[in-house]
PDB file of C-alpha atoms in Angstrom:
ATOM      1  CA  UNK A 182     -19.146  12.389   8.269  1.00 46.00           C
ATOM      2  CA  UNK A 183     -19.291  10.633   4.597  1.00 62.00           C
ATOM      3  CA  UNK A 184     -15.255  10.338   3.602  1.00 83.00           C
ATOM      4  CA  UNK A 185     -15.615   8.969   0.582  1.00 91.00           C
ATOM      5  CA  UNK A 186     -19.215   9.964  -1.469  1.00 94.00           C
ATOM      6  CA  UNK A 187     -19.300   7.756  -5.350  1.00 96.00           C
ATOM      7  CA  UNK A 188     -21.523   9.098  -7.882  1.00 96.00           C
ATOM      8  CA  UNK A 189     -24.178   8.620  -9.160  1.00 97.00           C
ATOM      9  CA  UNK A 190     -25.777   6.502  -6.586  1.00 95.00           C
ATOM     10  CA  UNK A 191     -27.508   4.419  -9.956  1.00 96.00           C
ATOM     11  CA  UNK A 192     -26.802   5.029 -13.359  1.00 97.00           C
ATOM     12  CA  UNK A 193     -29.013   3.143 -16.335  1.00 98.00           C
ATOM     13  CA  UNK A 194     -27.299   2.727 -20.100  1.00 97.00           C
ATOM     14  CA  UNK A 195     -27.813   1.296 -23.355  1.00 97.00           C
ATOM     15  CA  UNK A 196     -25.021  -1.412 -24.447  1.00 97.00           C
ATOM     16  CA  UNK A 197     -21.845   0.678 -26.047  1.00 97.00           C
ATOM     17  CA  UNK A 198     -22.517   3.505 -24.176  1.00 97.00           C
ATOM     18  CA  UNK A 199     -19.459   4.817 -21.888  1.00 97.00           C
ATOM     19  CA  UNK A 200     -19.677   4.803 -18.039  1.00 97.00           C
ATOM     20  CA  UNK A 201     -18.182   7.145 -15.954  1.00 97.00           C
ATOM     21  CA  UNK A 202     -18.283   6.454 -12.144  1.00 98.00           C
ATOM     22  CA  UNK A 203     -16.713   9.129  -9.660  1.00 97.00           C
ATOM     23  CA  UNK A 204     -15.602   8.614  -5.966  1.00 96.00           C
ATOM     24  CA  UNK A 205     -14.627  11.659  -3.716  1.00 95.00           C
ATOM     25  CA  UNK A 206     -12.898  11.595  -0.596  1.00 90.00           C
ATOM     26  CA  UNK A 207     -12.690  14.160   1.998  1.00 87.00           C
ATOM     27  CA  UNK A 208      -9.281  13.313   3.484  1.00 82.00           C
ATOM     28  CA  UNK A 209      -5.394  12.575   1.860  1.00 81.00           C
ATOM     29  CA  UNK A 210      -4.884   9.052   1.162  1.00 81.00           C
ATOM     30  CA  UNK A 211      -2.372   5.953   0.968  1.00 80.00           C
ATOM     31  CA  UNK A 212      -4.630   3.673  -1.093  1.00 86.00           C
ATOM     32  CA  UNK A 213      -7.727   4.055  -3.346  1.00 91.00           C
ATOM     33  CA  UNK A 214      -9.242   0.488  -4.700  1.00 94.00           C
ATOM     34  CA  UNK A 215     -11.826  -0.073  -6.820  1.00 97.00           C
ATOM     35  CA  UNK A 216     -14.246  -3.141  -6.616  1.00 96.00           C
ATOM     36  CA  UNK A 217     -16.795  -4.959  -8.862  1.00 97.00           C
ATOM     37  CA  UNK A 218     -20.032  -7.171  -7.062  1.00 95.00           C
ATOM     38  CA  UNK A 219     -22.604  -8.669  -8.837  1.00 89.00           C
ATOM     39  CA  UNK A 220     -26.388  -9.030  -6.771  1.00 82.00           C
ATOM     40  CA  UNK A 221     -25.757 -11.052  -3.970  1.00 78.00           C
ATOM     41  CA  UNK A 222     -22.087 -11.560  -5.063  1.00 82.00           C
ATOM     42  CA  UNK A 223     -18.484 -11.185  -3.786  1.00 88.00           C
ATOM     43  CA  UNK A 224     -16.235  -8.338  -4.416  1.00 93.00           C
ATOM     44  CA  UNK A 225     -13.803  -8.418  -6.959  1.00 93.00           C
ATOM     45  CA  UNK A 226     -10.686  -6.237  -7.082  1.00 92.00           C
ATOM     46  CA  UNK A 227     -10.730  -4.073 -10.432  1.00 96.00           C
ATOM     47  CA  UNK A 228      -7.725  -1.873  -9.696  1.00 95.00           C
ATOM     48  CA  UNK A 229      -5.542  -0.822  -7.175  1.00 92.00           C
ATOM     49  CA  UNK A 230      -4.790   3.099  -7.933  1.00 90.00           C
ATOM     50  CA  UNK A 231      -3.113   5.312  -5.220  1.00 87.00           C
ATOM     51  CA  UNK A 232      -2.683   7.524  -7.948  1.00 90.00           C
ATOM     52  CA  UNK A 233      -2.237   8.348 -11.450  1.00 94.00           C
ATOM     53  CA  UNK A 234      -4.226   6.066 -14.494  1.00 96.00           C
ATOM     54  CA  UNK A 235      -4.357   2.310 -15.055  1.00 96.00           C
ATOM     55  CA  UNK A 236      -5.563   0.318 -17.429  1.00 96.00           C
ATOM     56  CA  UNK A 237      -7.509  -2.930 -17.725  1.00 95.00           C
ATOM     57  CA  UNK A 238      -9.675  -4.075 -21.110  1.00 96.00           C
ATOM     58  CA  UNK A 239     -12.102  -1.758 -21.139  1.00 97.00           C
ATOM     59  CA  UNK A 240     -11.615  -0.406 -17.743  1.00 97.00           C
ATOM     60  CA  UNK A 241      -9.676   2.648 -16.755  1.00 97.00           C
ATOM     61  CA  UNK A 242      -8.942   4.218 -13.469  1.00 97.00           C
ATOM     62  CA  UNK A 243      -7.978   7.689 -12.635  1.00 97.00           C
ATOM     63  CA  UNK A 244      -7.241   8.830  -9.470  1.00 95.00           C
ATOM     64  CA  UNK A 245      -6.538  12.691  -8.688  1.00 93.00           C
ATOM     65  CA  UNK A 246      -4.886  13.084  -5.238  1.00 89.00           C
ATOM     66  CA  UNK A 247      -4.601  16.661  -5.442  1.00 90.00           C
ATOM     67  CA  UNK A 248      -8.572  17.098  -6.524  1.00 91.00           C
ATOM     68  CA  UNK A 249      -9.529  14.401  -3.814  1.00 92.00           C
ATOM     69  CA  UNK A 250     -11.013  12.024  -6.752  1.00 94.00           C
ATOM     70  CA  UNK A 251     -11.067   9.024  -8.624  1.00 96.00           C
ATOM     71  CA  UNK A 252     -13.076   8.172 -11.132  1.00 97.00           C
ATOM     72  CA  UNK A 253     -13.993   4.650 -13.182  1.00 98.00           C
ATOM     73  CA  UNK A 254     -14.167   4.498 -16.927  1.00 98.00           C
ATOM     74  CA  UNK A 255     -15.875   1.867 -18.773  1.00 98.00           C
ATOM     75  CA  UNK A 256     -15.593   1.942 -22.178  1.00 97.00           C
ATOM     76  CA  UNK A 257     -18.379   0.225 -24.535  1.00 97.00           C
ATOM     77  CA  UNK A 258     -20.401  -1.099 -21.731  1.00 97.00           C
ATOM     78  CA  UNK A 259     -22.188  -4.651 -22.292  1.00 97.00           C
ATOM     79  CA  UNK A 260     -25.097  -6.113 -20.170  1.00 96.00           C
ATOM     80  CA  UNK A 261     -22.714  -8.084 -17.988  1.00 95.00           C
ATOM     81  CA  UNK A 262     -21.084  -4.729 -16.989  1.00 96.00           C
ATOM     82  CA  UNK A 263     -24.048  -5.057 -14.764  1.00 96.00           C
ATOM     83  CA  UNK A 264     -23.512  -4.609 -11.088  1.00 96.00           C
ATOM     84  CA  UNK A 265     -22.107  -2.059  -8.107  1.00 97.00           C
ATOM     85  CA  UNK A 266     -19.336  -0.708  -8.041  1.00 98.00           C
ATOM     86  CA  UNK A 267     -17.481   0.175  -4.836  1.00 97.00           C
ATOM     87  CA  UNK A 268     -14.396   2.532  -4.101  1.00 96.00           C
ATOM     88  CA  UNK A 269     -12.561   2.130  -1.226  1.00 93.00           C
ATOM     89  CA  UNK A 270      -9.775   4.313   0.567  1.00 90.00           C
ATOM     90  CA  UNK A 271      -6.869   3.802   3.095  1.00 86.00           C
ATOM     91  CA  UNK A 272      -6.023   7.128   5.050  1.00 81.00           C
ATOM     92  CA  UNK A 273      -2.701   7.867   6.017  1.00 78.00           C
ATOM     93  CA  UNK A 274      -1.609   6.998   9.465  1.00 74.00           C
ATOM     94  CA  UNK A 275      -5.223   5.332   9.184  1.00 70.00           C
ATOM     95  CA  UNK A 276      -4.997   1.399   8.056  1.00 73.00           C
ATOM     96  CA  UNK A 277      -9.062   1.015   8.235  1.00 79.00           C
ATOM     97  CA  UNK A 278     -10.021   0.847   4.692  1.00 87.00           C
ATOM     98  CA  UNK A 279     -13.521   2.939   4.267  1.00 89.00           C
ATOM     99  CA  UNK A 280     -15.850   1.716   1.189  1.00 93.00           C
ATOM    100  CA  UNK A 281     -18.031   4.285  -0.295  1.00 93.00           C
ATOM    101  CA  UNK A 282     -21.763   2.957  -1.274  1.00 93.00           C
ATOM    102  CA  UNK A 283     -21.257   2.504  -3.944  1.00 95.00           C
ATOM    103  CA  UNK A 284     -22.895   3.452  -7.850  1.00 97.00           C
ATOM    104  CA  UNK A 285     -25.708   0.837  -9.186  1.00 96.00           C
ATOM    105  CA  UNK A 286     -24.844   0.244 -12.518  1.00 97.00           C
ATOM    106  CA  UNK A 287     -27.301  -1.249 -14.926  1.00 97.00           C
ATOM    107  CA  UNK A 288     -26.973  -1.974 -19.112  1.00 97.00           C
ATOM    108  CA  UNK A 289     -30.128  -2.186 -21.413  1.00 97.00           C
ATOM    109  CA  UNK A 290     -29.512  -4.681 -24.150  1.00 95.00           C
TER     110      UNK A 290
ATOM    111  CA  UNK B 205      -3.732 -19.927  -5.566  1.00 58.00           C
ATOM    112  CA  UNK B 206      -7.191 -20.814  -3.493  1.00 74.00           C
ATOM    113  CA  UNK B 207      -8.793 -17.969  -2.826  1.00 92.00           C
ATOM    114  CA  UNK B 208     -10.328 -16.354   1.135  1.00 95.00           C
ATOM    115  CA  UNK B 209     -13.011 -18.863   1.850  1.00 96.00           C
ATOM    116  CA  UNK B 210     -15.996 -18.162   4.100  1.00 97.00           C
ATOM    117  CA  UNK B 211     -18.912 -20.153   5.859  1.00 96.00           C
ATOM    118  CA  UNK B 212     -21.453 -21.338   6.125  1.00 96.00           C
ATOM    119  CA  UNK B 213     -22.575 -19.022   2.800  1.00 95.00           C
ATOM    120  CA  UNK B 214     -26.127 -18.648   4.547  1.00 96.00           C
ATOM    121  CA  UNK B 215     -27.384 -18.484   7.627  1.00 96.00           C
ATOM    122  CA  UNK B 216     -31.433 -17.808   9.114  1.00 97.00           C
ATOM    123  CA  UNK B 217     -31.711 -17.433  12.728  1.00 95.00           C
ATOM    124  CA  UNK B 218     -34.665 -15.836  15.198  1.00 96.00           C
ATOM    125  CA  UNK B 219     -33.561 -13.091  17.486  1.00 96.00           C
ATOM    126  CA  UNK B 220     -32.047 -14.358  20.458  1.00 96.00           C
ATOM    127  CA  UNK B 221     -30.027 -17.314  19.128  1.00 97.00           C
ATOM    128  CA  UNK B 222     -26.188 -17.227  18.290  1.00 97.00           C
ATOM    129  CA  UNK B 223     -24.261 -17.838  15.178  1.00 97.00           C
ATOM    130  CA  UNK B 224     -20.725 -17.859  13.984  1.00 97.00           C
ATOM    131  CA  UNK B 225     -18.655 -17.328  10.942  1.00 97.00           C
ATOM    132  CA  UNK B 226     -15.521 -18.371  10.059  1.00 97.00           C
ATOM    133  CA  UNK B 227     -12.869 -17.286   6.998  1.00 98.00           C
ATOM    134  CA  UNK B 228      -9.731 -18.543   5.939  1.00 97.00           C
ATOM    135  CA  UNK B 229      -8.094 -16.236   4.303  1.00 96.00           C
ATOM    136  CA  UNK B 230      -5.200 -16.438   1.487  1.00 95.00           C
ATOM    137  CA  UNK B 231      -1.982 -18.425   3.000  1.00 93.00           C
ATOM    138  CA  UNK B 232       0.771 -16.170   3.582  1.00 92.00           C
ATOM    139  CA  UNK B 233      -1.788 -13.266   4.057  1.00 94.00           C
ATOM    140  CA  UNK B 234      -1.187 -11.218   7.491  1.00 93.00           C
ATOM    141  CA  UNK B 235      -3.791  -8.810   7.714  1.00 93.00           C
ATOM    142  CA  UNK B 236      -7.714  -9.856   8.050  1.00 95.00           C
ATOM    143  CA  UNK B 237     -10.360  -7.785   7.342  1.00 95.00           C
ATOM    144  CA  UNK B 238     -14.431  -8.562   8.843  1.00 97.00           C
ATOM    145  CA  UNK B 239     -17.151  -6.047   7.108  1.00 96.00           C
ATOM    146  CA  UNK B 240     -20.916  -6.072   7.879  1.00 96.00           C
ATOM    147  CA  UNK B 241     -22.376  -4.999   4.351  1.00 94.00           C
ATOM    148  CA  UNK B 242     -26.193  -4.417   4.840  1.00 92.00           C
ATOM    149  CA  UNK B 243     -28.178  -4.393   1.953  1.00 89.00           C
ATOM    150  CA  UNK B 244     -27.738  -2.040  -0.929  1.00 85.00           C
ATOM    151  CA  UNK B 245     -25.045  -0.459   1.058  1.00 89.00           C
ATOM    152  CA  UNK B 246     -21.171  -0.297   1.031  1.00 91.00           C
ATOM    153  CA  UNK B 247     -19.230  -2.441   3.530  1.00 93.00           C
ATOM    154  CA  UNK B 248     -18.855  -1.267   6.788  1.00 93.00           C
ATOM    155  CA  UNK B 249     -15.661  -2.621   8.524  1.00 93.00           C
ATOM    156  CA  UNK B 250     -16.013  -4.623  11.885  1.00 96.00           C
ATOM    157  CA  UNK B 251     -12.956  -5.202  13.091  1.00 95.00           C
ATOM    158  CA  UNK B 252      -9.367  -6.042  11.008  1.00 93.00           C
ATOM    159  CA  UNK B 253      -6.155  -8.295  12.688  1.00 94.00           C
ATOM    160  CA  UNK B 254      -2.615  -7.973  11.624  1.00 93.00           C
ATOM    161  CA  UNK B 255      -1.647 -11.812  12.463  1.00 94.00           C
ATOM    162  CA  UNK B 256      -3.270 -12.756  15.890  1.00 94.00           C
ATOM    163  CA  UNK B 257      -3.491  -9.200  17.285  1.00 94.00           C
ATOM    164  CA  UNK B 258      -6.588  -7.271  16.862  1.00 93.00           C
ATOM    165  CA  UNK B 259      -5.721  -3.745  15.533  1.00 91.00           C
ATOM    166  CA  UNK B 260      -8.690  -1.886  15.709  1.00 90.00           C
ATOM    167  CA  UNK B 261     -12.220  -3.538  16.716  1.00 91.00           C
ATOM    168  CA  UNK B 262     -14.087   0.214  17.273  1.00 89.00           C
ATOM    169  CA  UNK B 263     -16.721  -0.689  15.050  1.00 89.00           C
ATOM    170  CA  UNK B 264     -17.722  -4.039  16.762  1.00 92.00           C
ATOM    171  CA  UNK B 265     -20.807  -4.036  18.870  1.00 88.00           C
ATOM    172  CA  UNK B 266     -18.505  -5.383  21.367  1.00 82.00           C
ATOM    173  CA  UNK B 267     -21.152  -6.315  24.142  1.00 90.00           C
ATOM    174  CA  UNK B 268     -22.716  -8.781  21.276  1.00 95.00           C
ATOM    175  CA  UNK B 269     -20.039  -9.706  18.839  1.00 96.00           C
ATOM    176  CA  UNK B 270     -16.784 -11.378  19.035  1.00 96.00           C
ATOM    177  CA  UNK B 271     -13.889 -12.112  16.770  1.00 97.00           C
ATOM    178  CA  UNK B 272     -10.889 -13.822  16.898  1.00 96.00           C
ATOM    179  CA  UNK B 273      -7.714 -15.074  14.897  1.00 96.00           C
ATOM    180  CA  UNK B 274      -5.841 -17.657  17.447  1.00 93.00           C
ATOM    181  CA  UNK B 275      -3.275 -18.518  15.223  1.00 89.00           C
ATOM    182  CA  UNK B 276      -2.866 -15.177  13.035  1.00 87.00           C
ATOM    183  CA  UNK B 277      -4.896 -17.808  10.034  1.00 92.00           C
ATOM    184  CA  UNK B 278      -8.233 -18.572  10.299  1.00 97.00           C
ATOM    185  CA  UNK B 279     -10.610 -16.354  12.058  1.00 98.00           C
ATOM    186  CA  UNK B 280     -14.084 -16.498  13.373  1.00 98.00           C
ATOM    187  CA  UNK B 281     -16.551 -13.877  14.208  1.00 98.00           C
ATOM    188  CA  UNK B 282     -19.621 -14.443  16.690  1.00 97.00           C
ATOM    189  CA  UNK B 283     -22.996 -13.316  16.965  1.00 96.00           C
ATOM    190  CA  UNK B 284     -23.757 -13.797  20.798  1.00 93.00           C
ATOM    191  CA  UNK B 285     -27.739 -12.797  20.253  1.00 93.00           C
ATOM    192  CA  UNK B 286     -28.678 -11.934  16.938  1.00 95.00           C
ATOM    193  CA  UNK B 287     -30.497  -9.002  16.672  1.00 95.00           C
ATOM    194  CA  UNK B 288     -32.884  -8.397  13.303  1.00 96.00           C
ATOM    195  CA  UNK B 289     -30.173  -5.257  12.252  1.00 94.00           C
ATOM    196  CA  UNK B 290     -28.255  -7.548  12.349  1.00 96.00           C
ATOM    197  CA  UNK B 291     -29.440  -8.668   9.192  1.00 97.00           C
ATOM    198  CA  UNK B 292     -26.863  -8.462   6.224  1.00 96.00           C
ATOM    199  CA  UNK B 293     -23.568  -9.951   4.500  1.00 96.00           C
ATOM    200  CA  UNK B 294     -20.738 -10.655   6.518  1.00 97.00           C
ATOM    201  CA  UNK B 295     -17.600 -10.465   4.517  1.00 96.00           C
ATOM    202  CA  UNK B 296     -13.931 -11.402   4.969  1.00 97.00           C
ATOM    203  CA  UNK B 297     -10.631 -10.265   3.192  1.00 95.00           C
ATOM    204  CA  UNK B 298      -7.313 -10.695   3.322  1.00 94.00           C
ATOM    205  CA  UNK B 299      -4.147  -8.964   2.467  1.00 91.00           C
ATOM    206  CA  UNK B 300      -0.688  -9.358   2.570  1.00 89.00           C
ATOM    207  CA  UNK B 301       0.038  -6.498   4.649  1.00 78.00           C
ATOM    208  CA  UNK B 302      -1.777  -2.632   4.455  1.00 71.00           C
ATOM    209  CA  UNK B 303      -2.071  -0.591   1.927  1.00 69.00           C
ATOM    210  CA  UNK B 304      -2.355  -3.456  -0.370  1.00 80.00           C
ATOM    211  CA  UNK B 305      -4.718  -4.838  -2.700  1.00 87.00           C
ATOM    212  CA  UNK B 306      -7.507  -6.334  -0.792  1.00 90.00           C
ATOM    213  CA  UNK B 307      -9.208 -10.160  -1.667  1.00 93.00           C
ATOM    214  CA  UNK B 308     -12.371 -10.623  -0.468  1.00 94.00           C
ATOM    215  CA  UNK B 309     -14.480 -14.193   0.393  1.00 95.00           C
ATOM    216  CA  UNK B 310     -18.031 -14.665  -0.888  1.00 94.00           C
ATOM    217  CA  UNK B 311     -19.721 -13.843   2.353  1.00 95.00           C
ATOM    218  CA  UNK B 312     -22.402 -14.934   4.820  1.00 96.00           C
ATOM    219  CA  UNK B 313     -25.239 -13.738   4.044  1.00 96.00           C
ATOM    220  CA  UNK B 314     -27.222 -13.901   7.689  1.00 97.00           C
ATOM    221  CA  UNK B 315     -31.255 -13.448   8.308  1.00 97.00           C
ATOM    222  CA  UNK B 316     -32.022 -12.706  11.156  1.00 96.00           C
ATOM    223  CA  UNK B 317     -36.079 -13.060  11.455  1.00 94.00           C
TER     224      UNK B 317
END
């Protein structure tokens, strides 16, 4: 079955709104990562959060071990904010890391 | 620091014919990661090596595809005959060990027509 389900599957915004992305997992975990890719792009690592919050610009991550969550902030979103954006999870006793599929994110000018 | 590097970045082939990929990851980095991502969907993992040993290759349609990493570095995954579902990005990452932070090449994208 789905172990890790992200949320919304597309979300649309105007510039300087606030996005809030959410990833659920089904199982405990070791690792939780979150990743940026642009249309036709690489991924690029935007934190690594087993748990707790971090920090980065205008990016922060939250991840809830207990609640089997974590969730992506972005703060005053600009056009180039533009992209998908991918959790992934490593189980325990499990070193496969499992990618969910991942919210659409698009910002109006 | 150079980052994982993949080829070729595109590939088009007709069903049938075979095609390979190769990655070199970051130096230093043990574990190897191989993901099919089809489009507008998350990667799915293919097979991962810790050095030269393969640690888990469940997901690889084994009677068509083939990886290897001879001397735990480089590594190149195969496409005996290319199916059309085949069709999608083949990425590679590295890292230096598990349940680290994960680096990822820019893919092959493959067509398979």
């Amino acid at each position: 079955g789905q172990q890790v389900q992200q949320s919304p599957a597309s979300l649309v915004l105007q510039e300087g709104e606030n996005a809030e992305l959410q990833c659920n997992f089904s199982t405990s975990l070791n690792s939780m990562q979150w990743f940026y890719q642009r249309p036709g792009g690489s991924l690029v690592s935007l934190f690594y959060n087993p748990s707790g919050t971090k920090h980065s610009g205008r990016l922060t991550s939250t991840t809830v071990i207990k609640e089997r969550r974590s969730s992506l902030h972005i703060s005053s979103s600009q056009t180039t904010d533009s992209g998908t954006y991918l959790c992934a999870l490593e189980r325990p006793g499990n070193e496969k890391i499992t990618f969910g599929a991942g919210t659409k994110l698009t910002i109006k000018p | 620091e150079a980052g994982v590097t993949q080829s070729p970045r595109y590939a088009v082939l007709q069903e049938g014919q075979a095609v390979s990929f190769w990655c070199d990851p970051i130096s230093g980095h043990d574990t190897l990661y191989w993901y099919q991502q089809p489009r507008d969907q998350g990667p799915q993992l293919l097979v991962y090596f810790r050095d030269e040993a393969v640690i888990d290759n469940s997901q690889l349609p084994s009677d068509r595809f083939s990886a290897v990493r001879p001397k735990g570095t480089n590594s190149t995954l195969k496409i005996q005959s290319a199916k059309q579902g085949d069709t999608a990005t083949y990425l590679c990452a590295s890292s230096l060990g598990t349940s680290e932070r994960l680096f990822f090449g820019h893919g092959t994208k493959l067509s398979v027509l």
